[in-house]
Amino acid sequence: LGLRDNCRQLAEQGWTVLHGVRDSNFNASLRQRILNLSRGAGANMLLHKDPVFATAVLLPQLLALAEFSVGRGFLLSQVAASVRTQNSPAIGLHADHNWLPAPFPAHNMLMTACWACDEYTQEGGATLVIPGSAQHRRHPDNEECKSLKGAIPIECPAGSIAVWDGNLWHSNYPRSLEGE
């Protein structure tokens, strides 16, 4: 599936981006359906609300990355959407393994995939990651949350899918652009 570099980046840095997995018409349809269903900052439990969500999560490339990251027999646990408006704040640096005590297991237990319906930019409120932080196998402490040392934005074109493992420290940048 052409994912060798993605798998390497996911294993070494804790994140990667899939590019060009669907055409712009699909992306526009997904974006519009999200906006139609959103209440304020987004919507949850979307899988049964429209076939477009099943199409989005069942992409062969995404399924292959999930199997690589968390193993065969993985389960889909949530399909949610976030809508960022101007001046939306950052959510705070964290790892997604909220129910696991430190140290987190050496084998990743969770993968997040975030479809960029619009261009992901720092000004647009893109996800920030701290590459390599997954290797700490714990949540960041207060000082690490404040300093954001080593943070970079995941910047990618609309229609891309940003992927990170459950151990990776991440947040988002506040959105400074107009619109949503």
Backbone as a printed PyTorch tensor [residue, N CA C, xyz], in Angstrom:
tensor([[[  0.8180,  -1.2180,   0.0000],
         [  0.0000,   0.0000,   0.0000],
         [  0.8530,   1.2700,   0.0000]],

        [[  2.1540,   1.1340,  -0.1070],
         [  3.0310,   2.3050,  -0.1350],
         [  3.1750,   2.9880,   1.2090]],

        [[  3.1010,   2.2330,   2.2950],
         [  3.1030,   2.8170,   3.6440],
         [  4.4110,   2.6070,   4.4070]],

        [[  5.4360,   2.1060,   3.7490],
         [  6.6820,   1.8020,   4.4500],
         [  7.2280,   3.0170,   5.2020]],

        [[  7.2980,   4.1580,   4.5370],
         [  7.8130,   5.3670,   5.2000],
         [  6.8870,   5.8270,   6.3150]],

        [[  5.5720,   5.6890,   6.1130],
         [  4.6180,   6.0450,   7.1640],
         [  4.8000,   5.1600,   8.3920]],

        [[  4.9710,   3.8630,   8.1770],
         [  5.1770,   2.9360,   9.2950],
         [  6.4660,   3.2750,  10.0370]],

        [[  7.5140,   3.5710,   9.2930],
         [  8.7900,   3.9180,   9.9230],
         [  8.6370,   5.1820,  10.7680]],

        [[  7.9990,   6.2190,  10.2090],
         [  7.8160,   7.4710,  10.9410],
         [  6.9330,   7.2610,  12.1700]],

        [[  5.8700,   6.4880,  12.0320],
         [  4.9820,   6.2110,  13.1610],
         [  5.7390,   5.4860,  14.2690]],

        [[  6.5690,   4.5160,  13.9190],
         [  7.3320,   3.7630,  14.9170],
         [  8.4120,   4.6150,  15.5730]],

        [[  9.0910,   5.4440,  14.8060],
         [ 10.2270,   6.2030,  15.3320],
         [  9.8330,   7.5210,  15.9900]],

        [[  8.8520,   8.2130,  15.4030],
         [  8.4880,   9.5350,  15.9020],
         [  7.1320,   9.5700,  16.5900]],

        [[  6.3110,   8.5380,  16.3710],
         [  5.0030,   8.4800,  17.0070],
         [  3.8740,   9.0930,  16.2060]],

        [[  4.1690,   9.5850,  15.0020],
         [  3.1260,  10.2050,  14.1700],
         [  3.5150,  10.0950,  12.7020]],

        [[  2.5230,  10.2610,  11.8300],
         [  2.7430,  10.2930,  10.3940],
         [  1.5210,  10.9300,   9.7300]],

        [[  1.6020,  11.1730,   8.4320],
         [  0.4830,  11.7290,   7.6700],
         [  0.2900,  10.9100,   6.3980]],

        [[ -0.9490,  10.4980,   6.1680],
         [ -1.3270,   9.8560,   4.9090],
         [ -1.8090,  10.9360,   3.9500]],

        [[ -1.3040,  10.9120,   2.7420],
         [ -1.6770,  11.9150,   1.7310],
         [ -2.4460,  11.2620,   0.5830]],

        [[ -3.3940,  11.9980,   0.0180],
         [ -4.0610,  11.5960,  -1.2110],
         [ -4.7990,  10.2740,  -1.1740]],

        [[ -5.4400,   9.9570,  -0.0530],
         [ -6.1300,   8.6730,   0.0440],
         [ -7.5270,   8.6980,  -0.5920]],

        [[ -8.1180,   9.8670,  -0.7240],
         [ -9.4210,  10.0320,  -1.3820],
         [ -9.3950,  11.3290,  -2.1790]],

        [[-10.3560,  11.4910,  -3.0850],
         [-10.3760,  12.6940,  -3.9140],
         [-11.0270,  13.8680,  -3.1860]],

        [[-10.9340,  15.0450,  -3.7930],
         [-11.4490,  16.2630,  -3.1570],
         [-12.9660,  16.2450,  -3.0050]],

        [[-13.6870,  15.5360,  -3.8710],
         [-15.1470,  15.4420,  -3.7340],
         [-15.5230,  14.6940,  -2.4620]],

        [[-14.7980,  13.6010,  -2.1700],
         [-15.0660,  12.8780,  -0.9350],
         [-14.7780,  13.7640,   0.2690]],

        [[-13.6610,  14.4540,   0.2370],
         [-13.2880,  15.3280,   1.3470],
         [-14.3530,  16.3990,   1.5730]],

        [[-14.8460,  17.0030,   0.5050],
         [-15.8820,  18.0330,   0.6250],
         [-17.1640,  17.4530,   1.2170]],

        [[-17.5160,  16.2390,   0.8110],
         [-18.7060,  15.5720,   1.3440],
         [-18.5410,  15.2830,   2.8360]],

        [[-17.3800,  14.7830,   3.2270],
         [-17.1050,  14.5030,   4.6330],
         [-17.1780,  15.7940,   5.4550]],

        [[-16.5400,  16.8500,   4.9560],
         [-16.5460,  18.1360,   5.6620],
         [-17.9700,  18.6500,   5.8610]],

        [[-18.7670,  18.6170,   4.8030],
         [-20.1290,  19.1330,   4.8880],
         [-20.9750,  18.3280,   5.8570]],

        [[-20.8160,  17.0220,   5.8430],
         [-21.6020,  16.1890,   6.7640],
         [-21.2180,  16.4650,   8.2140]],

        [[-19.9310,  16.6770,   8.4660],
         [-19.4740,  17.0290,   9.8100],
         [-20.1100,  18.3370,  10.2570]],

        [[-20.0910,  19.3360,   9.3860],
         [-20.6770,  20.6340,   9.7440],
         [-22.1810,  20.5180,   9.9830]],

        [[-22.8460,  19.6810,   9.1910],
         [-24.2930,  19.4970,   9.3670],
         [-24.6290,  18.8430,  10.7090]],

        [[-23.7660,  17.9660,  11.1880],
         [-24.0280,  17.2340,  12.4320],
         [-23.4550,  17.8900,  13.6800]],

        [[-22.5750,  18.8600,  13.4920],
         [-21.8710,  19.4480,  14.6410],
         [-22.7770,  20.3260,  15.4750]],

        [[-22.5320,  20.2310,  16.7670],
         [-23.1900,  21.1000,  17.7480],
         [-22.0670,  21.8350,  18.4600]],

        [[-21.8450,  23.0750,  18.1160],
         [-20.7590,  23.8240,  18.7400],
         [-19.4090,  23.3820,  18.2210]],

        [[-18.6220,  22.7240,  19.0790],
         [-17.2380,  22.3900,  18.7450],
         [-17.0890,  21.0600,  18.0070]],

        [[-18.1670,  20.3330,  17.7540],
         [-18.0360,  19.0770,  17.0270],
         [-19.1780,  18.1330,  17.2790]],

        [[-18.9280,  16.8490,  17.0360],
         [-19.9520,  15.8200,  17.1940],
         [-19.2740,  14.4920,  17.5140]],

        [[-20.0050,  13.6190,  18.2040],
         [-19.4940,  12.3060,  18.5930],
         [-20.4080,  11.2010,  18.0830]],

        [[-19.9100,   9.9630,  18.1840],
         [-20.6890,   8.7730,  17.8180],
         [-21.2390,   8.8930,  16.3930]],

        [[-20.3650,   9.1740,  15.4390],
         [-20.7800,   9.4920,  14.0770],
         [-20.9320,   8.2900,  13.1500]],

        [[-20.3720,   7.1550,  13.5010],
         [-20.3070,   6.0400,  12.5650],
         [-21.6710,   5.6550,  12.0070]],

        [[-22.6900,   5.6220,  12.8210],
         [-24.0160,   5.2000,  12.3560],
         [-24.8390,   6.3410,  11.7410]],

        [[-24.2980,   7.5570,  11.7300],
         [-25.0870,   8.7050,  11.2910],
         [-25.0100,   8.9890,   9.7980]],

        [[-24.0200,   8.4210,   9.1140],
         [-23.9130,   8.6270,   7.6710],
         [-22.8850,   7.6480,   7.1180]],

        [[-23.1390,   7.0400,   5.9530],
         [-22.1750,   6.1050,   5.3620],
         [-20.8140,   6.7330,   5.0520]],

        [[-20.7440,   8.0500,   4.9120],
         [-19.4710,   8.6940,   4.6140],
         [-18.4440,   8.4390,   5.7190]],

        [[-18.8950,   8.2820,   6.9510],
         [-17.9700,   8.0450,   8.0570],
         [-17.3830,   6.6300,   7.9930]],

        [[-18.1920,   5.6490,   7.6260],
         [-17.6700,   4.2850,   7.4590],
         [-16.6490,   4.2480,   6.3260]],

        [[-16.9420,   4.9360,   5.2410],
         [-15.9910,   4.9970,   4.1330],
         [-14.6740,   5.6220,   4.5840]],

        [[-14.7600,   6.6550,   5.4020],
         [-13.5510,   7.3400,   5.8750],
         [-12.6990,   6.4490,   6.7710]],

        [[-13.3100,   5.7060,   7.6700],
         [-12.5270,   4.9130,   8.6270],
         [-12.1070,   3.5520,   8.0870]],

        [[-12.7200,   3.0840,   7.0110],
         [-12.4000,   1.7630,   6.4850],
         [-11.4520,   1.7950,   5.2830]],

        [[-10.6950,   2.8680,   5.1430],
         [ -9.7020,   2.9420,   4.0750],
         [ -8.6310,   1.8820,   4.2960]],

        [[ -8.2500,   1.1420,   3.2640],
         [ -7.2240,   0.1020,   3.4280],
         [ -5.9210,   0.6290,   4.0460]],

        [[ -5.4910,   1.8280,   3.6640],
         [ -4.2550,   2.3860,   4.2110],
         [ -4.3900,   2.6510,   5.7090]],

        [[ -5.5200,   3.1560,   6.1280],
         [ -5.7560,   3.4530,   7.5410],
         [ -5.8450,   2.1590,   8.3650]],

        [[ -6.5220,   1.1690,   7.8230],
         [ -6.6290,  -0.1190,   8.5120],
         [ -5.2480,  -0.7820,   8.6430]],

        [[ -4.4400,  -0.6650,   7.6050],
         [ -3.0890,  -1.2390,   7.6620],
         [ -2.2380,  -0.5290,   8.7150]],

        [[ -2.3270,   0.7930,   8.7990],
         [ -1.5740,   1.5220,   9.8280],
         [ -2.0540,   1.1540,  11.2260]],

        [[ -3.3590,   0.9680,  11.3840],
         [ -3.8870,   0.5770,  12.6940],
         [ -3.3580,  -0.7970,  13.0920]],

        [[ -3.3400,  -1.7300,  12.1510],
         [ -2.8090,  -3.0610,  12.4660],
         [ -1.3210,  -2.9860,  12.7810]],

        [[ -0.5830,  -2.1810,  12.0340],
         [  0.8490,  -2.0050,  12.3080],
         [  1.0600,  -1.4000,  13.6940]],

        [[  0.2460,  -0.4120,  14.0340],
         [  0.4520,   0.3460,  15.2660],
         [ -0.0100,  -0.3980,  16.5220]],

        [[ -1.2170,  -0.9710,  16.4900],
         [ -1.7660,  -1.5770,  17.7020],
         [ -1.9560,  -3.0880,  17.6090]],

        [[ -1.8270,  -3.6420,  16.4190],
         [ -1.8840,  -5.0820,  16.2650],
         [ -3.1560,  -5.5990,  15.6270]],

        [[ -3.0790,  -6.8250,  15.1830],
         [ -4.2170,  -7.4940,  14.5520],
         [ -5.3510,  -7.6220,  15.5610]],

        [[ -6.5690,  -7.4450,  15.0820],
         [ -7.7330,  -7.5410,  15.9550],
         [ -8.0700,  -6.2410,  16.6590]],

        [[ -7.4820,  -5.1420,  16.2050],
         [ -7.7790,  -3.8410,  16.8190],
         [ -9.2680,  -3.5390,  16.7220]],

        [[ -9.7490,  -2.6950,  17.6010],
         [-11.1560,  -2.2880,  17.6250],
         [-11.2770,  -0.8020,  17.3670]],

        [[-12.2800,  -0.4160,  16.6220],
         [-12.6160,   0.9850,  16.4290],
         [-13.4460,   1.4230,  17.6250]],

        [[-13.0060,   2.4490,  18.3350],
         [-13.7360,   2.8080,  19.5510],
         [-14.5230,   4.1020,  19.4380]],

        [[-14.1740,   4.9890,  18.5330],
         [-14.8770,   6.2730,  18.4890],
         [-14.6840,   6.9200,  17.1300]],

        [[-15.7440,   7.5020,  16.6190],
         [-15.6730,   8.3510,  15.4340],
         [-16.2830,   9.6790,  15.8540]],

        [[-15.4410,  10.6830,  15.9180],
         [-15.8530,  12.0020,  16.3970],
         [-15.3390,  13.0650,  15.4380]],

        [[-15.8840,  14.2550,  15.5580],
         [-15.4470,  15.3770,  14.7350],
         [-15.2120,  16.5940,  15.6220]],

        [[-14.2080,  17.3600,  15.2530],
         [-13.9270,  18.6260,  15.9380],
         [-14.0490,  19.7520,  14.9340]],

        [[-14.6820,  20.8160,  15.3350],
         [-14.7870,  22.0130,  14.5040],
         [-14.1170,  23.1370,  15.2750]],

        [[-13.0730,  23.6860,  14.7020],
         [-12.2980,  24.7460,  15.3470],
         [-12.7150,  26.0850,  14.7480]],

        [[-13.1450,  27.0100,  15.5900],
         [-13.4930,  28.3610,  15.1530],
         [-12.3880,  29.3240,  15.5800]],

        [[-12.4310,  30.5370,  15.0400],
         [-11.4170,  31.5260,  15.3980],
         [-11.3770,  31.7110,  16.9150]],

        [[-10.1690,  31.7820,  17.4450],
         [ -9.8850,  31.9370,  18.8800],
         [-10.1920,  30.6960,  19.7020]],

        [[-10.4140,  29.5570,  19.0490],
         [-10.5400,  28.3070,  19.8040],
         [ -9.2140,  28.0690,  20.5190]],

        [[ -9.2560,  27.7540,  21.8110],
         [ -8.0140,  27.5940,  22.5700],
         [ -7.3600,  26.2350,  22.3340]],

        [[ -6.1380,  26.1110,  22.8070],
         [ -5.4480,  24.8240,  22.8050],
         [ -6.0870,  23.9220,  23.8680]],

        [[ -6.0460,  22.6280,  23.6500],
         [ -6.6550,  21.6880,  24.5870],
         [ -5.6840,  21.2050,  25.6570]],

        [[ -4.4120,  21.5210,  25.5150],
         [ -3.4140,  21.1200,  26.5170],
         [ -2.6680,  19.8630,  26.1170]],

        [[ -1.3940,  19.8430,  26.3880],
         [ -0.5310,  18.7210,  26.0340],
         [ -0.9160,  17.4820,  26.8360]],

        [[ -1.0110,  16.3430,  26.1530],
         [ -1.4010,  15.0980,  26.8000],
         [ -1.0420,  13.9120,  25.9180]],

        [[ -1.1420,  12.7350,  26.4680],
         [ -1.1080,  11.4820,  25.7110],
         [ -2.5240,  10.9180,  25.7760]],

        [[ -2.9170,  10.1530,  24.7830],
         [ -4.2940,   9.6460,  24.7440],
         [ -4.5490,   8.4540,  25.6530]],

        [[ -3.5220,   7.8840,  26.2290],
         [ -3.6950,   6.7430,  27.1290],
         [ -4.1680,   7.2080,  28.5100]],

        [[ -5.3500,   7.7440,  28.5770],
         [ -5.8630,   8.3000,  29.8360],
         [ -6.2090,   7.2460,  30.8750]],

        [[ -6.4730,   6.0340,  30.4740],
         [ -6.8750,   5.0000,  31.4200],
         [ -5.7250,   4.0650,  31.8180]],

        [[ -4.5260,   4.3410,  31.3190],
         [ -3.3830,   3.4930,  31.6410],
         [ -2.4170,   4.2170,  32.5810]],

        [[ -1.9740,   3.5500,  33.6320],
         [ -0.9670,   4.1710,  34.4990],
         [  0.4080,   4.1140,  33.8430]],

        [[  1.2790,   5.0230,  34.2310],
         [  2.6590,   5.0020,  33.7450],
         [  3.4320,   3.9350,  34.5110]],

        [[  4.3570,   3.2800,  33.8820],
         [  4.7140,   3.4550,  32.4730],
         [  3.6940,   2.7750,  31.5600]],

        [[  3.4040,   3.4300,  30.4300],
         [  2.5150,   2.8330,  29.4460],
         [  3.1800,   1.5680,  28.9030]],

        [[  2.3800,   0.6320,  28.3900],
         [  2.9700,  -0.5770,  27.8020],
         [  3.9380,  -0.2250,  26.6650]],

        [[  4.9410,  -1.0590,  26.4750],
         [  5.9150,  -0.8310,  25.4000],
         [  5.2360,  -0.9170,  24.0310]],

        [[  4.2340,  -1.7990,  23.9050],
         [  3.5010,  -1.9160,  22.6430],
         [  2.3440,  -0.9310,  22.6680]],

        [[  2.2510,  -0.1020,  21.6600],
         [  1.1790,   0.8830,  21.5900],
         [ -0.1870,   0.2060,  21.6690]],

        [[ -1.1130,   0.8170,  22.4130],
         [ -2.4420,   0.2590,  22.6230],
         [ -3.5490,   1.0730,  21.9440]],

        [[ -3.2140,   2.2330,  21.3810],
         [ -4.2310,   3.1220,  20.8450],
         [ -3.6410,   3.9400,  19.7140]],

        [[ -4.4260,   4.1640,  18.6700],
         [ -4.0020,   5.0160,  17.5600],
         [ -5.1200,   6.0070,  17.2680]],

        [[ -4.7490,   7.2410,  17.0430],
         [ -5.7040,   8.2730,  16.6540],
         [ -5.4420,   8.6440,  15.2010]],

        [[ -6.5110,   8.7650,  14.4240],
         [ -6.4220,   9.2090,  13.0380],
         [ -7.3450,  10.4110,  12.8870]],

        [[ -6.8110,  11.4860,  12.3920],
         [ -7.5620,  12.7350,  12.2880],
         [ -7.5650,  13.2080,  10.8370]],

        [[ -8.7450,  13.1640,  10.2130],
         [ -8.9030,  13.5520,   8.8210],
         [ -8.9040,  15.0780,   8.7460]],

        [[ -8.0060,  15.6270,   7.9530],
         [ -7.9310,  17.0740,   7.7660],
         [ -8.8880,  17.4820,   6.6480]],

        [[-10.0750,  17.9250,   7.0230],
         [-11.0530,  18.3380,   6.0100],
         [-10.6790,  19.6760,   5.3780]],

        [[ -9.8960,  20.4610,   6.0960],
         [ -9.3340,  21.7100,   5.5850],
         [ -7.8260,  21.6050,   5.7250]],

        [[ -7.1290,  22.5240,   5.0920],
         [ -5.6790,  22.5250,   5.2230],
         [ -5.2910,  22.6460,   6.6980]],

        [[ -4.4040,  21.7850,   7.1440],
         [ -3.8950,  21.8240,   8.5170],
         [ -2.7170,  22.7910,   8.5610]],

        [[ -2.8780,  23.8700,   9.3010],
         [ -1.7980,  24.8320,   9.4890],
         [ -1.7540,  25.2200,  10.9610]],

        [[ -0.6250,  25.7270,  11.3840],
         [ -0.5100,  26.1820,  12.7660],
         [ -1.5260,  27.2740,  13.0500]],

        [[ -1.6970,  28.2250,  12.1280],
         [ -2.6600,  29.3140,  12.3110],
         [ -4.0990,  28.8130,  12.3370]],

        [[ -4.3370,  27.6890,  11.6700],
         [ -5.6700,  27.1140,  11.6170],
         [ -6.0050,  26.2200,  12.7990]],

        [[ -5.0740,  26.0970,  13.7530],
         [ -5.3290,  25.2930,  14.9390],
         [ -4.9270,  23.8390,  14.7980]],

        [[ -3.9580,  23.5600,  13.9200],
         [ -3.5190,  22.1870,  13.6810],
         [ -3.0060,  21.5180,  14.9550]],

        [[ -2.9970,  20.2070,  14.9150],
         [ -2.4250,  19.4070,  15.9940],
         [ -0.9350,  19.6920,  16.0940]],

        [[ -0.4550,  19.8260,  17.3280],
         [  0.9890,  19.8930,  17.5490],
         [  1.4120,  18.5920,  18.1880]],

        [[  2.5920,  18.1350,  17.8320],
         [  3.1340,  16.9010,  18.3890],
         [  4.5510,  17.1550,  18.8710]],

        [[  4.9880,  16.3330,  19.7890],
         [  6.3840,  16.3470,  20.2200],
         [  6.9680,  15.0130,  19.7670]],

        [[  7.6160,  15.0320,  18.5770],
         [  8.1460,  13.7870,  18.0210],
         [  9.0470,  13.0640,  19.0190]],

        [[  8.8830,  11.7530,  19.0700],
         [  9.6920,  10.9290,  19.9560],
         [  9.1920,  10.8360,  21.3810]],

        [[  8.2400,  11.6830,  21.7700],
         [  7.7580,  11.6820,  23.1590],
         [  7.0320,  10.3940,  23.5320]],

        [[  6.5690,   9.6430,  22.5450],
         [  5.8980,   8.3690,  22.8350],
         [  6.8290,   7.4150,  23.5810]],

        [[  8.1130,   7.5740,  23.3800],
         [  9.0860,   6.6910,  24.0270],
         [  9.1700,   6.9080,  25.5350]],

        [[  8.6560,   8.0300,  26.0320],
         [  8.6470,   8.2670,  27.4840],
         [  7.6540,   7.3510,  28.2020]],

        [[  6.5980,   6.9180,  27.4640],
         [  5.5890,   5.9930,  28.0010],
         [  4.9070,   6.5170,  29.2630]],

        [[  4.6090,   7.8200,  29.2610],
         [  3.9230,   8.4560,  30.3840],
         [  3.3000,   9.7550,  29.8810]],

        [[  2.4650,  10.3470,  30.7150],
         [  1.9290,  11.6720,  30.4060],
         [  2.9950,  12.7210,  30.6730]],

        [[  2.9190,  13.8560,  29.9940],
         [  3.8680,  14.9340,  30.2930],
         [  3.5850,  15.5390,  31.6620]],

        [[  4.6380,  16.0250,  32.3230],
         [  4.4370,  16.6910,  33.6130],
         [  4.0920,  18.1660,  33.3780]],

        [[  3.8090,  18.9040,  34.4350],
         [  3.3750,  20.3050,  34.3120],
         [  4.3870,  21.1690,  33.5750]],

        [[  5.6730,  20.9930,  33.8820],
         [  6.7020,  21.7910,  33.2170],
         [  6.7630,  21.4720,  31.7220]],

        [[  6.6490,  20.2090,  31.3730],
         [  6.6580,  19.8160,  29.9600],
         [  5.4250,  20.3600,  29.2340]],

        [[  4.3070,  20.4110,  29.9270],
         [  3.0910,  20.9780,  29.3340],
         [  3.2440,  22.4700,  29.0660]],

        [[  3.9350,  23.1600,  29.9370],
         [  4.1420,  24.6070,  29.7660],
         [  5.1680,  24.9080,  28.6840]],

        [[  6.2640,  24.1680,  28.6690],
         [  7.3640,  24.5070,  27.7590],
         [  7.1050,  24.0790,  26.3160]],

        [[  6.3850,  22.9900,  26.1200],
         [  6.1420,  22.4340,  24.7790],
         [  7.4510,  22.2460,  23.9970]],

        [[  8.5350,  21.9330,  24.7120],
         [  9.8460,  21.7860,  24.0930],
         [  9.8070,  20.7280,  22.9940]],

        [[ 10.2620,  21.1140,  21.8130],
         [ 10.3170,  20.2180,  20.6660],
         [  9.0340,  20.1210,  19.8700]],

        [[  8.0080,  20.8850,  20.2330],
         [  6.7110,  20.7900,  19.5460],
         [  6.8020,  21.2910,  18.1130]],

        [[  6.1180,  20.5820,  17.2320],
         [  5.9920,  20.9830,  15.8340],
         [  4.5300,  20.8170,  15.4170]],

        [[  4.0690,  21.6200,  14.4550],
         [  2.7080,  21.4230,  13.9550],
         [  2.6700,  20.3020,  12.9250]],

        [[  1.5810,  19.5620,  12.9070],
         [  1.3310,  18.6500,  11.7900],
         [  0.6380,  19.5070,  10.7390]],

        [[  1.3640,  19.8820,   9.7190],
         [  0.7970,  20.7030,   8.6470],
         [  0.6810,  19.8380,   7.3970]],

        [[ -0.5170,  19.8460,   6.8060],
         [ -0.7660,  19.0010,   5.6440],
         [ -1.9720,  19.5500,   4.8820]],

        [[ -2.0940,  19.1750,   3.6140],
         [ -3.2220,  19.6640,   2.8230],
         [ -4.5380,  18.9900,   3.2070]],

        [[ -5.6220,  19.6470,   2.8510],
         [ -6.9520,  19.0680,   3.0570],
         [ -7.0020,  17.7020,   2.3830]],

        [[ -7.6880,  16.7670,   3.0330],
         [ -7.8010,  15.4180,   2.5120],
         [ -6.7380,  14.4730,   3.0350]],

        [[ -5.7980,  14.9880,   3.8060],
         [ -4.7720,  14.1520,   4.4310],
         [ -5.3090,  13.5930,   5.7450]],

        [[ -4.6340,  12.5770,   6.2590],
         [ -5.0150,  12.0010,   7.5470],
         [ -3.7900,  12.0040,   8.4450]],

        [[ -3.8600,  12.7740,   9.5370],
         [ -2.7950,  12.7980,  10.5360],
         [ -3.0330,  11.6390,  11.4900]],

        [[ -1.9790,  10.8840,  11.7790],
         [ -2.0770,   9.6800,  12.6090],
         [ -1.0170,   9.7580,  13.7010]],

        [[ -1.3990,   9.4120,  14.9390],
         [ -0.4040,   9.3370,  16.0080],
         [ -0.7570,   8.2180,  16.9660]],

        [[  0.2620,   7.7360,  17.6780],
         [  0.0000,   6.6500,  18.6130],
         [ -0.3930,   7.1920,  19.9740]],

        [[ -0.9940,   6.3400,  20.8020],
         [ -1.5760,   6.7550,  22.0780],
         [ -0.5820,   7.2690,  23.0930]],

        [[  0.7050,   6.9730,  22.9090],
         [  1.7330,   7.4470,  23.8320],
         [  2.2460,   8.8370,  23.4830]],

        [[  2.0120,   9.2990,  22.2670],
         [  2.6010,  10.5480,  21.7970],
         [  1.9890,  11.7580,  22.4930]],

        [[  2.8410,  12.6540,  22.9600],
         [  2.3760,  13.9070,  23.5530],
         [  1.9260,  14.8260,  22.4220]],

        [[  0.7200,  15.3420,  22.5600],
         [  0.1670,  16.2010,  21.5170],
         [ -0.8490,  17.1690,  22.1160]],

        [[ -1.1620,  18.1800,  21.3690],
         [ -2.1620,  19.1810,  21.7220],
         [ -2.6230,  19.7790,  20.4030]],

        [[ -2.9300,  21.0320,  20.4200],
         [ -3.2290,  21.7550,  19.1890],
         [ -2.8150,  23.2050,  19.3930]],

        [[ -2.6810,  23.9060,  18.3120],
         [ -2.4140,  25.3350,  18.3810],
         [ -3.7430,  26.0750,  18.4410]],

        [[ -3.8150,  27.1940,  19.1370],
         [ -5.0400,  27.9980,  19.0970],
         [ -5.3020,  28.4370,  17.6510]],

        [[ -6.5420,  28.4710,  17.2620],
         [ -6.8820,  28.8880,  15.8910],
         [ -6.9530,  30.4070,  15.8280]],

        [[ -6.1580,  31.0180,  14.9330],
         [ -6.1840,  32.4590,  14.7570],
         [ -6.8900,  32.8760,  13.4630]],

        [[ -7.1410,  31.9310,  12.5760],
         [ -7.8130,  32.2460,  11.3180],
         [ -9.2980,  32.4570,  11.5180]],

        [[ -9.9000,  33.2760,  10.6590],
         [-11.3490,  33.4510,  10.6760],
         [-12.0110,  32.1760,  10.1580]],

        [[-13.2770,  32.0290,  10.4600],
         [-14.0550,  30.8960,   9.9500],
         [-13.9320,  29.6820,  10.8290]],

        [[-14.2960,  28.5330,  10.2280],
         [-14.2470,  27.2550,  10.9620],
         [-13.6660,  26.1900,  10.0870]]])
